[in-house]
Structures are given as C-alpha cells and as structure tokens.
C-alpha cells in the first residue's frame, strides 16, 4: 500500500499475510522508511537497526512456515532537477535526494542481509535501475526517482519473472 513503512506492514501482517498461509511472498519496502522527515519535519526518523528488526519480524514466521520469500531491494534513481511532492507542498531537489540516498543505502544492506539469513531470492532493483538509467536516463524509469513509470514497472515485473522462473 502506498506510503507504508515496515511498521505499517507489521500492524496488518497477521491478517493480510500470515492468515492466508501463502506459498510465496514478495516484498518491496524501504523507500518510505528513509528520510521521511524531509517531507514532514515531525515525521519519525527510522534507523537502519529499527528497519532491520521490523523487517526480521515480518520474515521470521514466513520462513518458519516454509514460505518462499522474494525480497526486492528498494531503489532511488538519481533524477535531475526538483520534484514537487504532496500537491506541490514540498520541493525535493538534489540535497534532499543525497540525504535520502545516505539513509537508504544502509537499509538496502539490511534487505540483502535478511535475504541471506532467510534464504530468500533477492531482486536488486536499485542495481537494476542504476544499470538501466545509465543508457536512458533515470527519469525514463521513475520520473520522481521512487515511483516507477510504466516502463519502470515493466522492467521490475520482467526482472521478477526472470527471478522466479
């Protein structure tokens, strides 16, 4: 769901996921856990340790049940210029994106660590989009750096399908 963080998933994990007893669970989370205080100074800053602990609590019961896990590395593309967010209330430029990247990189390492811990398949969306952006420019894949365009969604879906086939 849009705007969700790990703690939001935790709040509904039992009902939305565990009660369904899924065979496969694919998770892409992390971008909303980074530097949200840039958009709202009152927003709580989520540390990499808190992110890891919450994510681990999501994965542990699934791994125990033998659920196949697919973890998608969160991504941030280095777009150019300024983007308006929240109906133009907040302007996000190069400095904000640098702060976001500084906050996101340790969370990316957490996802990789948890994939190893739980034997999950890992889709490195951050690396994939960085490679793709090198030839087309980042805006083609995610105009604001975080929300995929139709081409970005198609690339992510194709990578996911290649991973699970």
PDB file of N, CA, C and O in Angstrom, residues 32-64:
ATOM      1  N   UNK A  32       9.886   4.223   1.830  1.00  0.00           N
ATOM      2  CA  UNK A  32       9.109   5.059   2.751  1.00  0.00           C
ATOM      3  C   UNK A  32       9.702   5.077   4.158  1.00  0.00           C
ATOM      4  O   UNK A  32       9.300   5.893   4.973  1.00  0.00           O
ATOM      5  N   UNK A  33      10.648   4.185   4.421  1.00  0.00           N
ATOM      6  CA  UNK A  33      11.329   4.162   5.713  1.00  0.00           C
ATOM      7  C   UNK A  33      12.537   5.104   5.732  1.00  0.00           C
ATOM      8  O   UNK A  33      13.191   5.244   6.745  1.00  0.00           O
ATOM      9  N   UNK A  34      12.827   5.738   4.624  1.00  0.00           N
ATOM     10  CA  UNK A  34      14.001   6.616   4.559  1.00  0.00           C
ATOM     11  C   UNK A  34      13.615   8.088   4.662  1.00  0.00           C
ATOM     12  O   UNK A  34      12.651   8.527   4.064  1.00  0.00           O
ATOM     13  N   UNK A  35      14.326   8.815   5.426  1.00  0.00           N
ATOM     14  CA  UNK A  35      14.297  10.283   5.493  1.00  0.00           C
ATOM     15  C   UNK A  35      12.947  10.928   5.239  1.00  0.00           C
ATOM     16  O   UNK A  35      12.858  11.958   4.583  1.00  0.00           O
ATOM     17  N   UNK A  36      11.890  10.362   5.764  1.00  0.00           N
ATOM     18  CA  UNK A  36      10.564  10.961   5.566  1.00  0.00           C
ATOM     19  C   UNK A  36      10.461  12.330   6.220  1.00  0.00           C
ATOM     20  O   UNK A  36       9.626  13.133   5.852  1.00  0.00           O
ATOM     21  N   UNK A  37      11.335  12.584   7.185  1.00  0.00           N
ATOM     22  CA  UNK A  37      11.309  13.885   7.839  1.00  0.00           C
ATOM     23  C   UNK A  37      11.664  15.023   6.873  1.00  0.00           C
ATOM     24  O   UNK A  37      11.402  16.167   7.158  1.00  0.00           O
ATOM     25  N   UNK A  38      12.229  14.667   5.712  1.00  0.00           N
ATOM     26  CA  UNK A  38      12.491  15.677   4.685  1.00  0.00           C
ATOM     27  C   UNK A  38      11.167  16.258   4.193  1.00  0.00           C
ATOM     28  O   UNK A  38      11.069  17.442   3.905  1.00  0.00           O
ATOM     29  N   UNK A  39      10.154  15.408   4.109  1.00  0.00           N
ATOM     30  CA  UNK A  39       8.831  15.847   3.664  1.00  0.00           C
ATOM     31  C   UNK A  39       8.016  16.437   4.807  1.00  0.00           C
ATOM     32  O   UNK A  39       7.203  17.323   4.605  1.00  0.00           O
ATOM     33  N   UNK A  40       8.227  15.911   6.001  1.00  0.00           N
ATOM     34  CA  UNK A  40       7.491  16.375   7.178  1.00  0.00           C
ATOM     35  C   UNK A  40       8.450  16.341   8.368  1.00  0.00           C
ATOM     36  O   UNK A  40       8.771  15.267   8.874  1.00  0.00           O
ATOM     37  N   UNK A  41       8.899  17.518   8.823  1.00  0.00           N
ATOM     38  CA  UNK A  41       9.879  17.561   9.921  1.00  0.00           C
ATOM     39  C   UNK A  41       9.409  16.859  11.201  1.00  0.00           C
ATOM     40  O   UNK A  41      10.222  16.482  12.034  1.00  0.00           O
ATOM     41  N   UNK A  42       8.115  16.638  11.343  1.00  0.00           N
ATOM     42  CA  UNK A  42       7.587  15.957  12.533  1.00  0.00           C
ATOM     43  C   UNK A  42       7.653  14.433  12.383  1.00  0.00           C
ATOM     44  O   UNK A  42       7.423  13.708  13.338  1.00  0.00           O
ATOM     45  N   UNK A  43       7.940  13.979  11.184  1.00  0.00           N
ATOM     46  CA  UNK A  43       7.980  12.532  10.912  1.00  0.00           C
ATOM     47  C   UNK A  43       9.140  11.878  11.664  1.00  0.00           C
ATOM     48  O   UNK A  43      10.246  12.408  11.730  1.00  0.00           O
ATOM     49  N   UNK A  44       8.880  10.706  12.225  1.00  0.00           N
ATOM     50  CA  UNK A  44       9.877   9.944  12.975  1.00  0.00           C
ATOM     51  C   UNK A  44      10.954   9.421  12.031  1.00  0.00           C
ATOM     52  O   UNK A  44      10.652   8.905  10.953  1.00  0.00           O
ATOM     53  N   UNK A  45      12.209   9.525  12.435  1.00  0.00           N
ATOM     54  CA  UNK A  45      13.330   9.007  11.653  1.00  0.00           C
ATOM     55  C   UNK A  45      13.531   7.541  12.027  1.00  0.00           C
ATOM     56  O   UNK A  45      13.743   7.204  13.186  1.00  0.00           O
ATOM     57  N   UNK A  46      13.454   6.664  11.036  1.00  0.00           N
ATOM     58  CA  UNK A  46      13.592   5.221  11.246  1.00  0.00           C
ATOM     59  C   UNK A  46      15.042   4.834  10.984  1.00  0.00           C
ATOM     60  O   UNK A  46      15.549   4.999   9.871  1.00  0.00           O
ATOM     61  N   UNK A  47      15.702   4.313  11.995  1.00  0.00           N
ATOM     62  CA  UNK A  47      17.096   3.906  11.841  1.00  0.00           C
ATOM     63  C   UNK A  47      17.170   2.581  11.078  1.00  0.00           C
ATOM     64  O   UNK A  47      16.183   1.837  10.999  1.00  0.00           O
ATOM     65  N   UNK A  48      18.352   2.286  10.571  1.00  0.00           N
ATOM     66  CA  UNK A  48      18.553   1.007   9.884  1.00  0.00           C
ATOM     67  C   UNK A  48      18.322  -0.160  10.850  1.00  0.00           C
ATOM     68  O   UNK A  48      17.768  -1.194  10.462  1.00  0.00           O
ATOM     69  N   UNK A  49      18.710   0.011  12.110  1.00  0.00           N
ATOM     70  CA  UNK A  49      18.503  -1.053  13.105  1.00  0.00           C
ATOM     71  C   UNK A  49      17.015  -1.295  13.346  1.00  0.00           C
ATOM     72  O   UNK A  49      16.580  -2.450  13.452  1.00  0.00           O
ATOM     73  N   UNK A  50      16.226  -0.248  13.433  1.00  0.00           N
ATOM     74  CA  UNK A  50      14.780  -0.397  13.619  1.00  0.00           C
ATOM     75  C   UNK A  50      14.145  -1.032  12.377  1.00  0.00           C
ATOM     76  O   UNK A  50      13.267  -1.879  12.491  1.00  0.00           O
ATOM     77  N   UNK A  51      14.599  -0.599  11.218  1.00  0.00           N
ATOM     78  CA  UNK A  51      14.120  -1.164   9.967  1.00  0.00           C
ATOM     79  C   UNK A  51      14.413  -2.660   9.923  1.00  0.00           C
ATOM     80  O   UNK A  51      13.540  -3.478   9.610  1.00  0.00           O
ATOM     81  N   UNK A  52      15.638  -3.034  10.275  1.00  0.00           N
ATOM     82  CA  UNK A  52      16.031  -4.445  10.260  1.00  0.00           C
ATOM     83  C   UNK A  52      15.203  -5.268  11.246  1.00  0.00           C
ATOM     84  O   UNK A  52      14.720  -6.355  10.906  1.00  0.00           O
ATOM     85  N   UNK A  53      15.024  -4.767  12.442  1.00  0.00           N
ATOM     86  CA  UNK A  53      14.267  -5.508  13.457  1.00  0.00           C
ATOM     87  C   UNK A  53      12.825  -5.728  13.007  1.00  0.00           C
ATOM     88  O   UNK A  53      12.284  -6.828  13.138  1.00  0.00           O
ATOM     89  N   UNK A  54      12.209  -4.687  12.454  1.00  0.00           N
ATOM     90  CA  UNK A  54      10.833  -4.813  11.990  1.00  0.00           C
ATOM     91  C   UNK A  54      10.709  -5.754  10.810  1.00  0.00           C
ATOM     92  O   UNK A  54       9.807  -6.604  10.762  1.00  0.00           O
ATOM     93  N   UNK A  55      11.615  -5.633   9.862  1.00  0.00           N
ATOM     94  CA  UNK A  55      11.594  -6.490   8.676  1.00  0.00           C
ATOM     95  C   UNK A  55      11.814  -7.947   9.084  1.00  0.00           C
ATOM     96  O   UNK A  55      11.159  -8.858   8.583  1.00  0.00           O
ATOM     97  N   UNK A  56      12.743  -8.155  10.012  1.00  0.00           N
ATOM     98  CA  UNK A  56      13.015  -9.502  10.511  1.00  0.00           C
ATOM     99  C   UNK A  56      11.770 -10.113  11.149  1.00  0.00           C
ATOM    100  O   UNK A  56      11.481 -11.304  10.945  1.00  0.00           O
ATOM    101  N   UNK A  57      11.022  -9.307  11.882  1.00  0.00           N
ATOM    102  CA  UNK A  57       9.783  -9.814  12.499  1.00  0.00           C
ATOM    103  C   UNK A  57       8.746 -10.204  11.444  1.00  0.00           C
ATOM    104  O   UNK A  57       7.933 -11.100  11.673  1.00  0.00           O
ATOM    105  N   UNK A  58       8.779  -9.551  10.287  1.00  0.00           N
ATOM    106  CA  UNK A  58       7.871  -9.929   9.201  1.00  0.00           C
ATOM    107  C   UNK A  58       8.277 -11.269   8.591  1.00  0.00           C
ATOM    108  O   UNK A  58       7.431 -12.117   8.295  1.00  0.00           O
ATOM    109  N   UNK A  59       9.565 -11.443   8.404  1.00  0.00           N
ATOM    110  CA  UNK A  59      10.069 -12.609   7.683  1.00  0.00           C
ATOM    111  C   UNK A  59      10.120 -13.887   8.513  1.00  0.00           C
ATOM    112  O   UNK A  59       9.896 -14.978   7.982  1.00  0.00           O
ATOM    113  N   UNK A  60      10.401 -13.759   9.790  1.00  0.00           N
ATOM    114  CA  UNK A  60      10.611 -14.947  10.637  1.00  0.00           C
ATOM    115  C   UNK A  60       9.454 -15.936  10.583  1.00  0.00           C
ATOM    116  O   UNK A  60       9.688 -17.136  10.346  1.00  0.00           O
ATOM    117  N   UNK A  61       8.200 -15.515  10.784  1.00  0.00           N
ATOM    118  CA  UNK A  61       7.128 -16.521  10.751  1.00  0.00           C
ATOM    119  C   UNK A  61       6.910 -17.126   9.372  1.00  0.00           C
ATOM    120  O   UNK A  61       6.500 -18.281   9.250  1.00  0.00           O
ATOM    121  N   UNK A  62       7.208 -16.361   8.327  1.00  0.00           N
ATOM    122  CA  UNK A  62       7.073 -16.892   6.972  1.00  0.00           C
ATOM    123  C   UNK A  62       8.131 -17.962   6.721  1.00  0.00           C
ATOM    124  O   UNK A  62       7.837 -19.029   6.174  1.00  0.00           O
ATOM    125  N   UNK A  63       9.357 -17.675   7.120  1.00  0.00           N
ATOM    126  CA  UNK A  63      10.439 -18.651   6.942  1.00  0.00           C
ATOM    127  C   UNK A  63      10.148 -19.911   7.750  1.00  0.00           C
ATOM    128  O   UNK A  63      10.360 -21.022   7.262  1.00  0.00           O
ATOM    129  N   UNK A  64       9.641 -19.726   8.946  1.00  0.00           N
ATOM    130  CA  UNK A  64       9.312 -20.876   9.797  1.00  0.00           C
ATOM    131  C   UNK A  64       8.240 -21.757   9.155  1.00  0.00           C
ATOM    132  O   UNK A  64       8.270 -22.978   9.277  1.00  0.00           O
TER     133      UNK A  64
END
